[in-house]
Amino acid sequence: MIGGLFIYNHKGEVLISRVYRDDIGRNAVDAFRVNVIHARQQVRSPVNNIARTSFFHVKRSNIWLAAVTKQNVNAAMVFEFLYKMCDVMTAYFGKISEENIKNNFVLIYELLDEILDFGYPQNSETGALKTFITQQGIKSQHHTKEEQSQITSQVTGQIGWRREGIKYRRNELFLDVLESVNLLMSPQGQVLSAHVSGRVVMKSYLSGMPECKFGMNDKIIIDKQGKGGTTTTDEAGKSDLGGSSGKQAIAIDDCTFHQCVRLSKFDTERSISFIPPDGEYELMRYRTTKDIILPFRVIPLVREVGRTKLEVKVVIKSNFKPSLLAQKIEVRIPTPLNTSGVQVICMKGKAKYKASENAIVWKIKRMAGMKESQISAEIELLPTNDKKKWARPPISMNFEVPFAPSGLKVRYLKVFEPKLNYSDHDVIKWVRYIGRSGIYETRC
Amino acid sequence: MPAVSKGDGMRGLAVFISDIRNCKSKEAEIKRINKELANIRSKFKGDKALDGYSKKKYVCKLLFIFLLGHDIDFGHMEAVNLLSSNKYTEKQIGYLFISVLVNSNSELIRLINNAIKNDLSSRNPTFMCLALHCIANVGSREMAEAFAGEIPRILVAGDTMDSVKQSAALCLLRLYKTCPDLVLMGEWTSRVVHLLNDQHMGVVTAAISLITCLSQKNPDEFKTCVSLAVSRLSRIVSSASTDLQDYTYYFVPAPWLSCKLLRLLQCYPPPEDGAVKGRLVECLETILNKAQEPPKSKKVQHSNAKNAILFEAIALIIHYDSEPNLLVRACNQLGQFLQHRETNLRYLALESMCTLASSEFSHEAVKTHIETVINALKTERDVSVRQRAADLLYAMCDRSNAKQIVAEMLSYLETADYSIREEMVLKVAILAEKYAVDYSWYVDTILNLIRIAGDYVSEEVWYRVIQIVINRDDVQGYAAKTVFEALQAPACHENMVKVGGYILGEFGNLIAGDPRSSPLVQFNLLHSKFHLCSVPTRALLLSAYIKFINLFPETKSTIQEVLRCDSQIRNSDVELQQRAVEYLKLSSIASTDVLATVLEEMPPFPERESSILAKLKKKKGPGAVSVELEDGKREGGELNGGGERGDTPAMSASNASTPSPSADLLGLRPAPAVGSAPPSVGSLLVDVFSEGPAAASAGVNDDGFLSSAPPPAASEEPAPPLPEAEDLLNKFVCKNNGVLFENQLLQIGIKSEYRQNLGRMYLFYGNKTSVQFVSFSTAVSCPGELPTQLNLQTKTVEPLIEGGAQVQQVVNIECLTDFIDAPLLNIKFRYGGALQNITLKLPVTINKFFQPTEMVSQEFFQRWKQLSQPQQEAQKIFKSGHGIDTEVVKAKLLGLGTALLENVDPNPENFVCAGVIQTKGQQVGCLLRLEPNAQAQPGEQMYRLTLRSSKDTVSKRICDLLSEQF
């Protein structure tokens, strides 16, 4: 179990230190600073064992969050907790920065008291927390007795993530499918590895205690229904490009759900049913590796002209429906370490040599599907005396597209509220797909 | 920074550095550096030439980036360009870059060397100094190759400036230290010595460092420096503190120079010239006098400088070791420091006193401070000072104060720092042994030692106790009693159990009279510790038990019970199991007589250098030879003994006759005196018990074959056989394995086996020294008509034997027909340049080819009568060498290779043997009869030996051989 939790700024000064167990001494704080933050060699492992004590850390901008334990804990649990902690803090005061932490340290200690008990993670649902840990300390005392008992019964009750008696005039529901697509491609255009990790994020403003059911084009469910013979499978068209309405099923490699989802029902019927929390939350996470739609193709051409010159030409092709627009496109072309000058010509967007990052950065604001664009650069090199060859790091790319590269489709989201008189049709539902680049690289 | 002219401001550098310092994270720093590097690259690449100032600035930035830990792979060319600038600052930065980022890129090195050469030949002293500093800072072999010839010239040139001379001297010193072979002595050397007379003190100080270093390698060449140094020293010492203005440091005139002068003098013996010597003694006296004067300043720098000179002077006095007066004065001065409140001074005083104590003149003077030193040992806070105090106590110990010092050291041991305990234990052990007047005190001390610091008592220490107890009859009873008492403590250290087990096993009988320590009580006491001990100790205890069976027959059943129980006889450790099985069998089968012989009391150990001392020497650093060597030998012993390991236990006498496999080859002793205890036991070293399974069988062994041979004389020709070669040969008549030869350098062990007419002999050459033997060669030759009788084949050995190493050589032997002479083994090698030449006789005798023949009485006499021709018989009557012991004789006859026939001779006292000698051509049957007259007085005992064989030469030869054995 977690023995303590420390938050450091970039200099290694302790901003927050909360110790839950006696086996963690004060010197653990210094041990992490000396051995990880100020280490001579950059420490890349997120788990470090120093003097029989394990340190798990995550870094948010310049802030280090470190969980410490002497026991053999489940590392995945600790990291899940740390990420949750980050989410909670973001939900309370926005960006995690040194200043924000300093301004909210009373709140953070209060939160830490609540979400970790003797090192065991407790309810970390932001919505629930916000009902009884507020940023206006005084105000909380004006809760009526009724409200307080309501909070108590909610927090200790079976459905800890939703309180009773919520009422909205308009029952609304937002559903975002957020995916990040990762790729490594050889110079010849062969896919070396590719996968999509996605999240389904919901924002719900529903009255009462609604029961929801979520359906998507998961291969197993579709197959099941197909066997049942209830729907005609012929309609499932072949894969169209970029967010067509085809009923192609996708194979999900693995997925995790929000605590509100009834796992037993998922196990038996493969159906996702739940009572949603109020407000924003992440319903599920998933990963796919098959039949990924790659939104962009990068074709590099690098030619070395003598010892002092390098010619680079990169073509990018968008590979989705022409009606869709990709945004925030950025291509990063690494340059050798002995670059002494760069000339760039590009047809579209803006390109610049960034010396501090040793790369040419080419930015395009918008690009429609099935188009192509090109950049060419002349790199001048300074002859060096050692013969170290340039390792040619891959060209990487960033973008945002309005469809799910995994091919995931939301088939339905049904809402039932038996006690209140609104039906599924009365709920306004919004669905949005966003595909972003993760690590999207092409070797050159 | 104020606005300065564009020349040395380098504002860009300052901005860059402050940017880096303000970076919030590593990533930001790397970004900033990347940006700067790109900027510099574009600047260096730019077509327009950069001016010197920008070049300097960018090179400086690169240097800074490099020092931050990033790789720099360009800019070298620009730095080299800076070298040719005429501005000091630019040149300086160029040199700085070169000395920090030197790489052995050939084209650049050429350019750099060129620039340095130019600067060296310029008349500008600052440029010359910069160049010299660069050479010294780089200090590589390439630099030495390029400039080793040039620098001495600059150093001794008449028109060189003083500051350049200083730099040149130190630069040369640096080059000499990296590549002494490249700095050649020449006519400049004598002129360097004369730099000692230079007006400029800085030059003298620099030159003296160089001279000290050079004179250590070539003392003769710099001999003249002694008188110059003395006169220089006396001038400094006698000068008033104001004379040497710039070189007076807190009222002490030129302290560094004085120290260096004194240290230089320590490289040479005392000056022979009376005048010089007088002057030097005067100087030393003045220094000692000055130490007594009240300090001129309260500042610590003043006293430090003064004491530095004083300690160097004392070191010189100790080095000369010829002026009793000065030595005593030095000792008194140090005595004052012993109570000084500066810890460093106390440390230095103790350290210097340690060396003083070894001088005959000052030993007594040192001894007067014993109380203070003991006090220091007890109260000193700093462990390193306490250790020096312990060292000093060790050094000042002699017969008169040994008891006191040993007691103090023992009491200190209880609180001593863990890191020095082992050394302390060794020291106590050595002192206790060296100055023991009364051995009961010695035994007490060592047992105390084991009690207090058992973990730190090494093997050697307790081996030594046992050696001493065994060699001293007077202390054995006391030792047994003390050990018995010590073992009664509920928890005692394993080393104590080892000593206890060994001593009670040997001398338990001496205290068995007391009912409180009756045999059974002793046994139970030992056995109560058994289960807590490690395997080697348990093995030792098992041997002690079997000895108990011999000493106290009444314990036999109890001990057999113990041996028989599953935890012994089925122990998973093969050593313990084998011992248990063998001892159990031995105790149940052998008669009491056999048992008594097998389990004979250990014979005295030969006196030789204490192994503890060797260990201490090793701990101290050099002389690490001895222990390695011992390891090598132990290995040899195991090799030699390897054959016997698998044998069935020592229940039959035949096995008992084989030499103990565990006998340490080193353990040679002179032949026992005539008439003393029966000839037995060749194995001596104590680790016999912790070694082989045949510890019991080690009891019966052969005789005095083990006498060590005197060192052979070296000569060029293959040396004639050693005078004692014949003796050595005789020692191997009845045995196949052992040490053939040993002197200070070399040890030759033998292991041999014979079957039918074939034999194979393994020779082990062990290098006992730490130096390697070169051109090592051996040759086996057959003199006279031996080549027709014996066929020998050898493989050549490696010409190099490393110090402490052992090499093996195999000799294959085929017996063609019977023979008399033994083949010769000639060994030649070079040890430290001197040729060593040794010739030995290989112990191949005709009896090695015996096949034993069993026959009954009737058959024997029938054959005996068949061989009745006079030439077939050989007879000898001779006096017994060592008294008559039936078991020993039996063992020897079996070792001869014949079958010992029981119940053949009507007289049971007589020994009868039969065997067939196998040669390639024929088989020679051989019958033997040995008749002792055991009833005669000791010293009058005689043997009659009769041999009959089908070949007269064989009868004669075997008769000769065998008669030497009894």
mmCIF file of N, CA, C and O in Angstrom, chain A residues 298-362:
data_model
loop_
_atom_site.group_PDB
_atom_site.id
_atom_site.type_symbol
_atom_site.label_atom_id
_atom_site.label_comp_id
_atom_site.label_asym_id
_atom_site.label_seq_id
_atom_site.Cartn_x
_atom_site.Cartn_y
_atom_site.Cartn_z
ATOM 1 N N VAL A 298 3.496 9.417 -44.852
ATOM 2 C CA VAL A 298 4.668 10.290 -44.971
ATOM 3 C C VAL A 298 5.683 9.598 -45.866
ATOM 4 O O VAL A 298 6.048 8.447 -45.620
ATOM 5 N N ILE A 299 6.117 10.271 -46.909
ATOM 6 C CA ILE A 299 7.100 9.667 -47.817
ATOM 7 C C ILE A 299 8.378 10.506 -47.752
ATOM 8 O O ILE A 299 8.413 11.633 -48.268
ATOM 9 N N PRO A 300 9.396 10.015 -47.111
ATOM 10 C CA PRO A 300 10.624 10.794 -46.971
ATOM 11 C C PRO A 300 11.628 10.468 -48.073
ATOM 12 O O PRO A 300 11.646 9.364 -48.605
ATOM 13 N N LEU A 301 12.447 11.459 -48.395
ATOM 14 C CA LEU A 301 13.520 11.231 -49.350
ATOM 15 C C LEU A 301 14.733 12.020 -48.855
ATOM 16 O O LEU A 301 14.688 13.253 -48.822
ATOM 17 N N VAL A 302 15.779 11.321 -48.452
ATOM 18 C CA VAL A 302 16.954 12.009 -47.904
ATOM 19 C C VAL A 302 18.149 11.680 -48.781
ATOM 20 O O VAL A 302 18.404 10.510 -49.091
ATOM 21 N N ARG A 303 18.858 12.713 -49.213
ATOM 22 C CA ARG A 303 20.002 12.479 -50.101
ATOM 23 C C ARG A 303 21.198 13.234 -49.535
ATOM 24 O O ARG A 303 21.100 14.422 -49.207
ATOM 25 N N GLU A 304 22.289 12.527 -49.369
ATOM 26 C CA GLU A 304 23.479 13.205 -48.865
ATOM 27 C C GLU A 304 24.326 13.640 -50.047
ATOM 28 O O GLU A 304 24.741 12.822 -50.861
ATOM 29 N N VAL A 305 24.574 14.934 -50.131
ATOM 30 C CA VAL A 305 25.374 15.467 -51.233
ATOM 31 C C VAL A 305 26.730 15.852 -50.650
ATOM 32 O O VAL A 305 26.869 16.916 -50.057
ATOM 33 N N GLY A 306 27.681 14.970 -50.758
ATOM 34 C CA GLY A 306 28.998 15.256 -50.208
ATOM 35 C C GLY A 306 28.953 15.272 -48.689
ATOM 36 O O GLY A 306 27.962 14.854 -48.060
ATOM 37 N N ARG A 307 30.023 15.768 -48.110
ATOM 38 C CA ARG A 307 30.105 15.740 -46.649
ATOM 39 C C ARG A 307 29.402 16.926 -46.015
ATOM 40 O O ARG A 307 29.152 16.935 -44.835
ATOM 41 N N THR A 308 29.132 17.940 -46.797
ATOM 42 C CA THR A 308 28.655 19.160 -46.167
ATOM 43 C C THR A 308 27.243 19.536 -46.570
ATOM 44 O O THR A 308 26.806 20.633 -46.286
ATOM 45 N N LYS A 309 26.541 18.642 -47.237
ATOM 46 C CA LYS A 309 25.205 19.021 -47.664
ATOM 47 C C LYS A 309 24.265 17.831 -47.596
ATOM 48 O O LYS A 309 24.678 16.689 -47.830
ATOM 49 N N LEU A 310 23.015 18.133 -47.297
ATOM 50 C CA LEU A 310 21.994 17.106 -47.176
ATOM 51 C C LEU A 310 20.723 17.655 -47.803
ATOM 52 O O LEU A 310 20.348 18.801 -47.539
ATOM 53 N N GLU A 311 20.097 16.860 -48.662
ATOM 54 C CA GLU A 311 18.844 17.306 -49.263
ATOM 55 C C GLU A 311 17.712 16.420 -48.762
ATOM 56 O O GLU A 311 17.801 15.199 -48.834
ATOM 57 N N VAL A 312 16.674 17.064 -48.263
ATOM 58 C CA VAL A 312 15.547 16.314 -47.724
ATOM 59 C C VAL A 312 14.285 16.725 -48.467
ATOM 60 O O VAL A 312 14.045 17.911 -48.681
ATOM 61 N N LYS A 313 13.498 15.717 -48.840
ATOM 62 C CA LYS A 313 12.204 15.998 -49.449
ATOM 63 C C LYS A 313 11.187 15.117 -48.756
ATOM 64 O O LYS A 313 11.402 13.911 -48.625
ATOM 65 N N VAL A 314 10.124 15.699 -48.261
ATOM 66 C CA VAL A 314 9.101 14.920 -47.581
ATOM 67 C C VAL A 314 7.754 15.232 -48.211
ATOM 68 O O VAL A 314 7.397 16.389 -48.390
ATOM 69 N N VAL A 315 7.014 14.149 -48.538
ATOM 70 C CA VAL A 315 5.672 14.309 -49.085
ATOM 71 C C VAL A 315 4.699 13.731 -48.070
ATOM 72 O O VAL A 315 4.942 12.641 -47.545
ATOM 73 N N ILE A 316 3.625 14.457 -47.772
ATOM 74 C CA ILE A 316 2.586 13.842 -46.939
ATOM 75 C C ILE A 316 1.311 13.741 -47.740
ATOM 76 O O ILE A 316 0.953 14.628 -48.524
ATOM 77 N N LYS A 317 0.617 12.606 -47.537
ATOM 78 C CA LYS A 317 -0.637 12.367 -48.246
ATOM 79 C C LYS A 317 -1.711 12.119 -47.214
ATOM 80 O O LYS A 317 -1.524 11.295 -46.311
ATOM 81 N N SER A 318 -2.835 12.830 -47.367
ATOM 82 C CA SER A 318 -3.941 12.569 -46.442
ATOM 83 C C SER A 318 -4.781 11.451 -47.033
ATOM 84 O O SER A 318 -4.991 11.387 -48.248
ATOM 85 N N ASN A 319 -5.291 10.591 -46.184
ATOM 86 C CA ASN A 319 -5.847 9.335 -46.631
ATOM 87 C C ASN A 319 -7.209 9.119 -45.978
ATOM 88 O O ASN A 319 -7.395 8.190 -45.222
ATOM 89 N N PHE A 320 -8.115 10.027 -46.229
ATOM 90 C CA PHE A 320 -9.472 9.880 -45.688
ATOM 91 C C PHE A 320 -10.432 10.643 -46.595
ATOM 92 O O PHE A 320 -10.004 11.243 -47.590
ATOM 93 N N LYS A 321 -11.697 10.602 -46.212
ATOM 94 C CA LYS A 321 -12.727 11.196 -47.095
ATOM 95 C C LYS A 321 -12.428 12.660 -47.382
ATOM 96 O O LYS A 321 -12.104 13.420 -46.465
ATOM 97 N N PRO A 322 -12.551 13.075 -48.647
ATOM 98 C CA PRO A 322 -12.189 14.456 -48.995
ATOM 99 C C PRO A 322 -13.048 15.485 -48.271
ATOM 100 O O PRO A 322 -12.633 16.627 -48.115
ATOM 101 N N SER A 323 -14.208 15.060 -47.800
ATOM 102 C CA SER A 323 -15.062 16.043 -47.138
ATOM 103 C C SER A 323 -14.571 16.380 -45.739
ATOM 104 O O SER A 323 -14.982 17.386 -45.168
ATOM 105 N N LEU A 324 -13.731 15.553 -45.161
ATOM 106 C CA LEU A 324 -13.252 15.802 -43.800
ATOM 107 C C LEU A 324 -11.990 16.646 -43.833
ATOM 108 O O LEU A 324 -11.239 16.640 -44.804
ATOM 109 N N LEU A 325 -11.779 17.353 -42.743
ATOM 110 C CA LEU A 325 -10.614 18.231 -42.657
ATOM 111 C C LEU A 325 -9.744 17.830 -41.473
ATOM 112 O O LEU A 325 -10.244 17.732 -40.346
ATOM 113 N N ALA A 326 -8.504 17.617 -41.762
ATOM 114 C CA ALA A 326 -7.575 17.376 -40.649
ATOM 115 C C ALA A 326 -7.056 18.727 -40.172
ATOM 116 O O ALA A 326 -6.957 19.675 -40.942
ATOM 117 N N GLN A 327 -6.732 18.808 -38.853
ATOM 118 C CA GLN A 327 -6.281 20.079 -38.304
ATOM 119 C C GLN A 327 -4.959 19.917 -37.577
ATOM 120 O O GLN A 327 -4.537 18.815 -37.248
ATOM 121 N N LYS A 328 -4.365 21.056 -37.287
ATOM 122 C CA LYS A 328 -3.158 21.107 -36.430
ATOM 123 C C LYS A 328 -2.111 20.109 -36.899
ATOM 124 O O LYS A 328 -1.601 19.305 -36.124
ATOM 125 N N ILE A 329 -1.803 20.133 -38.166
ATOM 126 C CA ILE A 329 -0.825 19.188 -38.700
ATOM 127 C C ILE A 329 0.572 19.750 -38.488
ATOM 128 O O ILE A 329 0.818 20.931 -38.751
ATOM 129 N N GLU A 330 1.435 18.908 -37.984
ATOM 130 C CA GLU A 330 2.811 19.350 -37.730
ATOM 131 C C GLU A 330 3.746 18.199 -38.085
ATOM 132 O O GLU A 330 3.581 17.089 -37.572
ATOM 133 N N VAL A 331 4.691 18.473 -38.962
ATOM 134 C CA VAL A 331 5.665 17.446 -39.336
ATOM 135 C C VAL A 331 7.018 17.887 -38.790
ATOM 136 O O VAL A 331 7.397 19.051 -38.943
ATOM 137 N N ARG A 332 7.700 16.971 -38.157
ATOM 138 C CA ARG A 332 8.973 17.305 -37.509
ATOM 139 C C ARG A 332 10.079 16.485 -38.170
ATOM 140 O O ARG A 332 10.087 15.260 -38.069
ATOM 141 N N ILE A 333 10.974 17.152 -38.863
ATOM 142 C CA ILE A 333 12.043 16.453 -39.580
ATOM 143 C C ILE A 333 13.357 16.682 -38.834
ATOM 144 O O ILE A 333 13.834 17.827 -38.789
ATOM 145 N N PRO A 334 13.927 15.664 -38.237
ATOM 146 C CA PRO A 334 15.158 15.871 -37.472
ATOM 147 C C PRO A 334 16.319 16.247 -38.381
ATOM 148 O O PRO A 334 16.400 15.784 -39.523
ATOM 149 N N THR A 335 17.202 17.089 -37.879
ATOM 150 C CA THR A 335 18.388 17.471 -38.645
ATOM 151 C C THR A 335 19.627 16.936 -37.946
ATOM 152 O O THR A 335 19.615 16.709 -36.738
ATOM 153 N N PRO A 336 20.719 16.721 -38.690
ATOM 154 C CA PRO A 336 21.942 16.216 -38.069
ATOM 155 C C PRO A 336 22.478 17.207 -37.032
ATOM 156 O O PRO A 336 22.160 18.393 -37.070
ATOM 157 N N LEU A 337 23.337 16.678 -36.126
ATOM 158 C CA LEU A 337 23.819 17.513 -35.036
ATOM 159 C C LEU A 337 24.818 18.564 -35.495
ATOM 160 O O LEU A 337 25.109 19.501 -34.767
ATOM 161 N N ASN A 338 25.364 18.397 -36.694
ATOM 162 C CA ASN A 338 26.336 19.391 -37.137
ATOM 163 C C ASN A 338 25.761 20.310 -38.221
ATOM 164 O O ASN A 338 26.464 20.786 -39.084
ATOM 165 N N THR A 339 24.451 20.527 -38.146
ATOM 166 C CA THR A 339 23.792 21.422 -39.100
ATOM 167 C C THR A 339 24.278 22.853 -38.903
ATOM 168 O O THR A 339 24.311 23.348 -37.783
ATOM 169 N N SER A 340 24.662 23.483 -39.983
ATOM 170 C CA SER A 340 25.084 24.876 -39.818
ATOM 171 C C SER A 340 24.169 25.844 -40.542
ATOM 172 O O SER A 340 24.271 27.041 -40.370
ATOM 173 N N GLY A 341 23.274 25.344 -41.363
ATOM 174 C CA GLY A 341 22.344 26.241 -42.028
ATOM 175 C C GLY A 341 21.283 25.447 -42.771
ATOM 176 O O GLY A 341 21.541 24.338 -43.219
ATOM 177 N N VAL A 342 20.046 26.014 -42.881
ATOM 178 C CA VAL A 342 18.948 25.286 -43.508
ATOM 179 C C VAL A 342 18.154 26.226 -44.418
ATOM 180 O O VAL A 342 17.852 27.351 -44.029
ATOM 181 N N GLN A 343 17.843 25.734 -45.634
ATOM 182 C CA GLN A 343 16.914 26.456 -46.487
ATOM 183 C C GLN A 343 15.704 25.560 -46.749
ATOM 184 O O GLN A 343 15.883 24.409 -47.120
ATOM 185 N N VAL A 344 14.507 26.106 -46.543
ATOM 186 C CA VAL A 344 13.308 25.290 -46.690
ATOM 187 C C VAL A 344 12.363 25.907 -47.729
ATOM 188 O O VAL A 344 12.203 27.127 -47.793
ATOM 189 N N ILE A 345 11.761 25.028 -48.517
ATOM 190 C CA ILE A 345 10.698 25.476 -49.419
ATOM 191 C C ILE A 345 9.521 24.539 -49.219
ATOM 192 O O ILE A 345 9.691 23.310 -49.288
ATOM 193 N N CYS A 346 8.335 25.097 -48.922
ATOM 194 C CA CYS A 346 7.177 24.230 -48.816
ATOM 195 C C CYS A 346 5.997 24.862 -49.546
ATOM 196 O O CYS A 346 5.888 26.077 -49.640
ATOM 197 N N MET A 347 5.137 23.977 -50.072
ATOM 198 C CA MET A 347 4.031 24.465 -50.867
ATOM 199 C C MET A 347 2.928 24.983 -49.975
ATOM 200 O O MET A 347 2.196 25.884 -50.331
ATOM 201 N N LYS A 348 2.773 24.395 -48.838
ATOM 202 C CA LYS A 348 1.619 24.695 -48.003
ATOM 203 C C LYS A 348 2.105 24.871 -46.574
ATOM 204 O O LYS A 348 3.076 24.232 -46.151
ATOM 205 N N GLY A 349 1.458 25.689 -45.815
ATOM 206 C CA GLY A 349 1.803 25.851 -44.408
ATOM 207 C C GLY A 349 3.107 26.592 -44.230
ATOM 208 O O GLY A 349 3.627 27.244 -45.136
ATOM 209 N N LYS A 350 3.667 26.508 -43.038
ATOM 210 C CA LYS A 350 4.898 27.221 -42.741
ATOM 211 C C LYS A 350 5.929 26.230 -42.223
ATOM 212 O O LYS A 350 5.599 25.341 -41.424
ATOM 213 N N ALA A 351 7.171 26.417 -42.632
ATOM 214 C CA ALA A 351 8.229 25.531 -42.138
ATOM 215 C C ALA A 351 9.367 26.364 -41.585
ATOM 216 O O ALA A 351 9.658 27.455 -42.096
ATOM 217 N N LYS A 352 9.987 25.872 -40.546
ATOM 218 C CA LYS A 352 11.040 26.627 -39.886
ATOM 219 C C LYS A 352 12.064 25.657 -39.300
ATOM 220 O O LYS A 352 11.691 24.566 -38.826
ATOM 221 N N TYR A 353 13.322 26.061 -39.323
ATOM 222 C CA TYR A 353 14.361 25.248 -38.679
ATOM 223 C C TYR A 353 14.474 25.679 -37.230
ATOM 224 O O TYR A 353 14.742 26.838 -36.943
ATOM 225 N N LYS A 354 14.237 24.752 -36.307
ATOM 226 C CA LYS A 354 14.343 25.080 -34.885
ATOM 227 C C LYS A 354 15.636 24.476 -34.345
ATOM 228 O O LYS A 354 15.732 23.266 -34.096
ATOM 229 N N ALA A 355 16.617 25.331 -34.157
ATOM 230 C CA ALA A 355 17.936 24.846 -33.754
ATOM 231 C C ALA A 355 17.892 24.214 -32.371
ATOM 232 O O ALA A 355 18.576 23.228 -32.101
ATOM 233 N N SER A 356 17.067 24.788 -31.502
ATOM 234 C CA SER A 356 17.076 24.276 -30.134
ATOM 235 C C SER A 356 16.550 22.846 -30.069
ATOM 236 O O SER A 356 16.839 22.122 -29.132
ATOM 237 N N GLU A 357 15.779 22.445 -31.083
ATOM 238 C CA GLU A 357 15.255 21.080 -31.052
ATOM 239 C C GLU A 357 15.919 20.210 -32.115
ATOM 240 O O GLU A 357 15.559 19.039 -32.262
ATOM 241 N N ASN A 358 16.859 20.773 -32.835
ATOM 242 C CA ASN A 358 17.533 20.053 -33.902
ATOM 243 C C ASN A 358 16.529 19.472 -34.889
ATOM 244 O O ASN A 358 16.575 18.280 -35.193
ATOM 245 N N ALA A 359 15.610 20.271 -35.339
ATOM 246 C CA ALA A 359 14.596 19.742 -36.243
ATOM 247 C C ALA A 359 14.027 20.860 -37.103
ATOM 248 O O ALA A 359 14.052 22.033 -36.734
ATOM 249 N N ILE A 360 13.499 20.440 -38.282
ATOM 250 C CA ILE A 360 12.715 21.363 -39.098
ATOM 251 C C ILE A 360 11.256 21.090 -38.746
ATOM 252 O O ILE A 360 10.823 19.934 -38.739
ATOM 253 N N VAL A 361 10.514 22.123 -38.396
ATOM 254 C CA VAL A 361 9.115 21.940 -38.018
ATOM 255 C C VAL A 361 8.244 22.584 -39.093
ATOM 256 O O VAL A 361 8.390 23.759 -39.412
ATOM 257 N N TRP A 362 7.372 21.758 -39.632
ATOM 258 C CA TRP A 362 6.505 22.197 -40.730
ATOM 259 C C TRP A 362 5.069 22.146 -40.229
ATOM 260 O O TRP A 362 4.595 21.085 -39.822
#
